[in-house]
Short mmCIF file of C-alpha atoms in Angstrom, two decimals:
data_model
loop_
_atom_site.label_atom_id
_atom_site.label_comp_id
_atom_site.label_asym_id
_atom_site.label_seq_id
_atom_site.Cartn_x
_atom_site.Cartn_y
_atom_site.Cartn_z
CA ARG A 1147 -0.11 0.32 -0.04
CA LYS A 1148 1.80 3.29 -1.06
CA GLU A 1149 2.13 5.84 1.61
CA VAL A 1150 -0.33 8.40 0.59
CA GLU A 1151 -3.04 8.32 -1.92
CA GLN A 1152 -5.32 9.78 -3.85
CA ASP A 1153 -8.29 9.51 -6.67
CA PRO A 1154 -5.99 10.69 -9.41
CA GLY A 1155 -9.15 11.82 -11.19
CA PRO A 1156 -9.96 13.59 -13.45
CA PHE A 1157 -13.13 15.68 -12.42
CA ASN A 1158 -14.73 17.98 -14.68
CA VAL A 1159 -17.36 19.83 -12.75
CA PRO A 1160 -19.36 22.49 -13.53
CA GLU A 1161 -18.69 25.79 -12.80
CA GLY A 1162 -21.05 26.64 -9.17
CA ALA A 1163 -20.57 22.96 -8.24
CA THR A 1164 -19.56 21.05 -5.08
CA VAL A 1165 -16.55 18.58 -5.43
CA ALA A 1166 -14.89 17.15 -2.55
CA PHE A 1167 -11.50 14.90 -3.05
CA ASN A 1168 -9.93 12.78 -0.13
CA CYS A 1169 -6.90 11.35 0.81
CA THR A 1170 -5.91 8.66 2.91
CA TYR A 1171 -2.49 7.72 4.34
CA SER A 1172 -1.21 4.84 5.68
CA ASN A 1173 0.76 5.75 8.44
CA SER A 1174 -1.13 6.41 11.58
CA ALA A 1175 1.33 8.33 13.46
CA SER A 1176 1.29 11.10 10.52
CA GLN A 1177 1.44 14.71 12.50
CA SER A 1178 0.84 17.80 10.05
CA PHE A 1179 -1.23 17.07 7.16
CA PHE A 1180 -1.63 20.60 4.17
CA TRP A 1181 -3.38 20.37 0.18
CA TYR A 1182 -0.98 22.15 -2.22
CA ARG A 1183 -2.08 23.29 -5.48
CA GLN A 1184 -0.57 22.49 -8.58
CA ASP A 1185 -0.77 24.47 -11.90
CA CYS A 1186 0.17 22.72 -14.83
CA ARG A 1187 4.11 23.25 -15.40
CA LYS A 1188 4.30 25.18 -12.22
CA GLU A 1189 5.20 24.48 -8.62
CA PRO A 1190 2.76 23.69 -5.90
CA LYS A 1191 1.72 26.04 -3.71
CA LEU A 1192 0.43 25.59 -0.10
CA LEU A 1193 -3.29 26.00 -0.81
CA MET A 1194 -3.88 24.85 2.89
CA SER A 1195 -3.33 23.31 6.46
CA VAL A 1196 -5.29 20.46 7.71
CA TYR A 1197 -6.02 20.94 11.27
CA SER A 1198 -7.65 18.42 14.08
CA SER A 1199 -10.70 20.23 14.32
CA GLY A 1200 -10.92 21.18 10.91
CA ASN A 1201 -10.46 24.68 8.51
CA GLU A 1202 -12.14 26.82 6.74
CA ASP A 1203 -11.61 29.19 4.33
CA GLY A 1204 -13.87 30.96 2.27
CA ARG A 1205 -15.02 28.14 -0.38
CA PHE A 1206 -12.09 25.67 0.62
CA THR A 1207 -12.78 23.45 3.41
CA ALA A 1208 -10.39 20.72 5.04
CA GLN A 1209 -10.79 17.83 7.30
CA LEU A 1210 -8.78 15.28 9.12
CA ASN A 1211 -9.94 11.82 10.36
CA ARG A 1212 -7.63 10.47 11.75
CA ALA A 1213 -9.28 7.74 12.84
CA SER A 1214 -9.86 6.68 8.86
CA GLN A 1215 -6.89 7.98 8.12
CA TYR A 1216 -7.90 11.01 6.05
CA ILE A 1217 -7.73 13.32 5.05
CA SER A 1218 -10.24 15.80 2.46
CA LEU A 1219 -10.90 19.03 0.63
CA LEU A 1220 -14.05 20.73 -0.38
CA ILE A 1221 -14.29 23.30 -2.79
CA ARG A 1222 -17.68 24.92 -2.89
CA ASP A 1223 -18.83 27.22 -5.71
CA SER A 1224 -15.96 26.10 -8.58
CA LYS A 1225 -14.59 28.93 -10.96
CA LEU A 1226 -13.09 28.50 -13.56
CA SER A 1227 -9.82 29.03 -12.04
CA ASP A 1228 -10.10 26.55 -9.67
CA SER A 1229 -8.94 23.93 -12.13
CA ALA A 1230 -5.30 22.54 -11.45
CA THR A 1231 -4.32 19.28 -9.39
CA TYR A 1232 -4.07 19.28 -5.78
CA LEU A 1233 -1.68 17.40 -4.11
CA CYS A 1234 -2.57 16.21 -0.54
CA ALA A 1235 0.95 16.08 1.47
CA VAL A 1236 1.69 13.81 5.09
CA ASN A 1237 4.15 15.23 7.85
CA MET A 1238 6.08 11.19 8.71
CA GLU A 1239 7.22 12.74 11.72
CA THR A 1240 7.47 15.42 13.95
CA SER A 1241 10.70 17.80 12.05
CA TYR A 1242 9.69 18.56 8.61
CA ASP A 1243 12.00 16.22 6.62
CA LYS A 1244 9.74 13.55 5.69
CA VAL A 1245 6.94 14.99 3.67
CA ILE A 1246 4.87 12.53 1.28
CA PHE A 1247 2.64 13.58 -0.92
CA GLY A 1248 0.19 12.16 -2.88
CA PRO A 1249 -0.49 11.59 -6.38
CA GLY A 1250 -2.75 14.00 -7.44
CA THR A 1251 -6.12 14.56 -8.15
CA SER A 1252 -6.77 16.77 -11.23
CA LEU A 1253 -9.91 18.97 -11.63
CA SER A 1254 -11.14 20.58 -14.31
CA VAL A 1255 -13.92 22.86 -13.80
CA ILE A 1256 -15.98 23.34 -16.82
CA PRO A 1257 -18.08 26.31 -17.95
CA GLU B 1061 10.40 38.17 -1.76
CA ALA B 1062 10.85 35.27 -0.15
CA GLN B 1063 11.46 32.89 -2.86
CA VAL B 1064 13.36 29.41 -3.37
CA THR B 1065 15.38 30.18 -6.89
CA GLN B 1066 16.55 26.67 -8.55
CA ASN B 1067 19.04 26.62 -12.13
CA PRO B 1068 18.57 26.51 -14.98
CA ARG B 1069 15.17 26.13 -15.43
CA TYR B 1070 15.81 24.15 -18.48
CA LEU B 1071 18.66 21.36 -19.17
CA ILE B 1072 19.29 19.22 -22.00
CA THR B 1073 21.96 17.05 -22.04
CA VAL B 1074 23.45 13.69 -22.46
CA THR B 1075 24.48 10.24 -20.86
CA GLY B 1076 27.03 10.77 -18.38
CA LYS B 1077 27.40 14.20 -18.22
CA LYS B 1078 28.26 15.66 -14.43
CA LEU B 1079 25.74 18.29 -13.99
CA THR B 1080 24.41 20.67 -10.55
CA VAL B 1081 20.90 22.05 -10.39
CA THR B 1082 21.55 25.08 -7.89
CA CYS B 1083 19.24 25.78 -5.50
CA SER B 1084 18.50 28.92 -2.87
CA GLN B 1085 15.83 29.98 -0.88
CA ASN B 1086 16.01 33.84 1.08
CA MET B 1087 13.78 32.44 4.00
CA ASN B 1088 16.28 31.68 6.50
CA HIS B 1089 14.78 28.33 6.92
CA GLU B 1090 16.94 25.03 7.99
CA TYR B 1091 14.75 22.63 6.42
CA MET B 1092 15.04 22.20 2.24
CA SER B 1093 14.52 19.29 0.06
CA TRP B 1094 14.72 17.98 -3.35
CA TYR B 1095 11.87 16.76 -5.04
CA ARG B 1096 11.55 15.19 -8.29
CA GLN B 1097 8.11 14.58 -9.98
CA ASP B 1098 7.58 12.43 -12.61
CA PRO B 1099 3.33 11.52 -14.06
CA GLY B 1100 1.70 8.91 -12.37
CA LEU B 1101 4.18 8.69 -9.06
CA GLY B 1102 4.07 12.15 -8.32
CA LEU B 1103 6.74 13.84 -6.38
CA ARG B 1104 9.22 12.03 -4.80
CA GLN B 1105 11.35 12.90 -2.20
CA ILE B 1106 15.54 12.73 -3.08
CA TYR B 1107 17.40 13.91 -0.44
CA TYR B 1108 16.53 16.24 2.72
CA SER B 1109 18.84 18.67 4.95
CA MET B 1110 18.44 19.40 7.99
CA ASN B 1111 20.24 22.09 8.34
CA VAL B 1112 23.88 23.10 7.16
CA GLU B 1113 26.01 20.17 6.85
CA VAL B 1114 22.63 17.55 7.87
CA THR B 1115 22.09 16.19 4.76
CA ASP B 1116 19.95 12.66 4.51
CA LYS B 1117 18.40 9.98 1.46
CA GLY B 1118 15.26 10.15 0.34
CA ASP B 1119 13.01 8.14 -1.35
CA VAL B 1120 14.90 7.78 -4.77
CA PRO B 1121 18.18 9.31 -3.75
CA GLU B 1122 19.89 7.13 -6.16
CA GLY B 1123 22.21 9.06 -8.76
CA TYR B 1124 22.24 11.90 -7.10
CA LYS B 1125 24.31 13.78 -4.65
CA VAL B 1126 23.35 16.94 -2.40
CA SER B 1127 25.61 19.20 -0.30
CA ARG B 1128 24.64 21.36 2.02
CA LYS B 1129 27.47 24.45 2.54
CA GLU B 1130 25.51 27.42 3.75
CA LYS B 1131 21.69 27.68 4.90
CA ARG B 1132 20.98 29.13 1.70
CA ASN B 1133 22.23 26.99 -1.18
CA PHE B 1134 21.21 22.95 -1.42
CA PRO B 1135 22.45 22.09 -4.88
CA LEU B 1136 21.87 18.87 -6.58
CA ILE B 1137 24.75 17.12 -8.02
CA LEU B 1138 24.13 14.28 -10.78
CA GLU B 1139 27.78 13.28 -10.79
CA SER B 1140 26.58 11.08 -14.31
CA PRO B 1141 23.42 11.15 -15.62
CA SER B 1142 20.80 8.85 -17.53
CA PRO B 1143 18.38 8.65 -19.15
CA ASN B 1144 16.09 8.04 -16.55
CA GLN B 1145 15.99 10.72 -14.48
CA THR B 1146 14.81 12.82 -17.33
CA SER B 1147 12.39 14.25 -14.69
CA LEU B 1148 10.76 17.47 -13.29
CA TYR B 1149 12.84 18.45 -10.14
CA PHE B 1150 11.64 20.78 -7.76
CA CYS B 1151 13.77 22.44 -4.35
CA ALA B 1152 11.62 23.19 -1.24
CA SER B 1153 12.66 24.73 1.68
CA VAL B 1154 10.25 24.33 4.83
CA ASP B 1155 9.25 26.93 7.33
CA LEU B 1156 8.25 26.56 11.09
CA GLY B 1157 4.60 25.56 10.63
CA GLY B 1158 5.90 22.68 7.89
CA GLU B 1159 5.12 24.72 4.70
CA LEU B 1160 6.76 23.91 1.54
CA PHE B 1161 8.29 27.02 -0.44
CA PHE B 1162 8.84 25.40 -4.32
CA GLY B 1163 11.11 26.26 -6.42
CA GLU B 1164 9.61 27.10 -10.50
CA GLY B 1165 11.08 23.79 -11.00
CA SER B 1166 14.04 22.79 -13.28
CA ARG B 1167 12.92 20.21 -15.87
CA LEU B 1168 15.48 18.06 -17.07
CA THR B 1169 16.10 16.10 -20.36
CA VAL B 1170 19.42 13.50 -20.25
CA LEU B 1171 19.64 11.93 -24.53
#
């Protein structure tokens, strides 16, 4: 089993739709969790950190389920500009030298 | 402006010709890391460094070397490149909150 797994998609959704991505991780001792956004041929950039209590930033909501070992990202009211690949990242240890990325989920928002 | 700078951005070389990809960050981060990104495989960590003169192997270190003589610089060295090292390479530095700041990427082709 891979350490961090995501459904690669692609997810093709109409503008205004709500879309959710999940990411599962294998190491129950994982410490911290992140969602990154990567536009085509560009570097990944942090979208949001994922806290135990869940967190929301505008149209984006991230959740952590430690019992089932997954994190989720919910995007409401999708915009064309949300089209990108979304990478989940899991830090396996207490220091930040062991961050494992999922393969990414591709999202296309269609007019 | 906080940034991570990689050079070269694009490089075509031949098998066996040593090359170095430079990486420099201006955020005074202790942690730095190199990743390669390949279709279907996502981002895989090559090497990381927790501080000056402290480096360690990631998941795919074979064929690569690194050094960390100064906090700001973390070059990636390919002593004898081979075609299977054709990839998109990202350098990243990590802040105390665990956020990775990526360089713009270096696209390497080994013929």
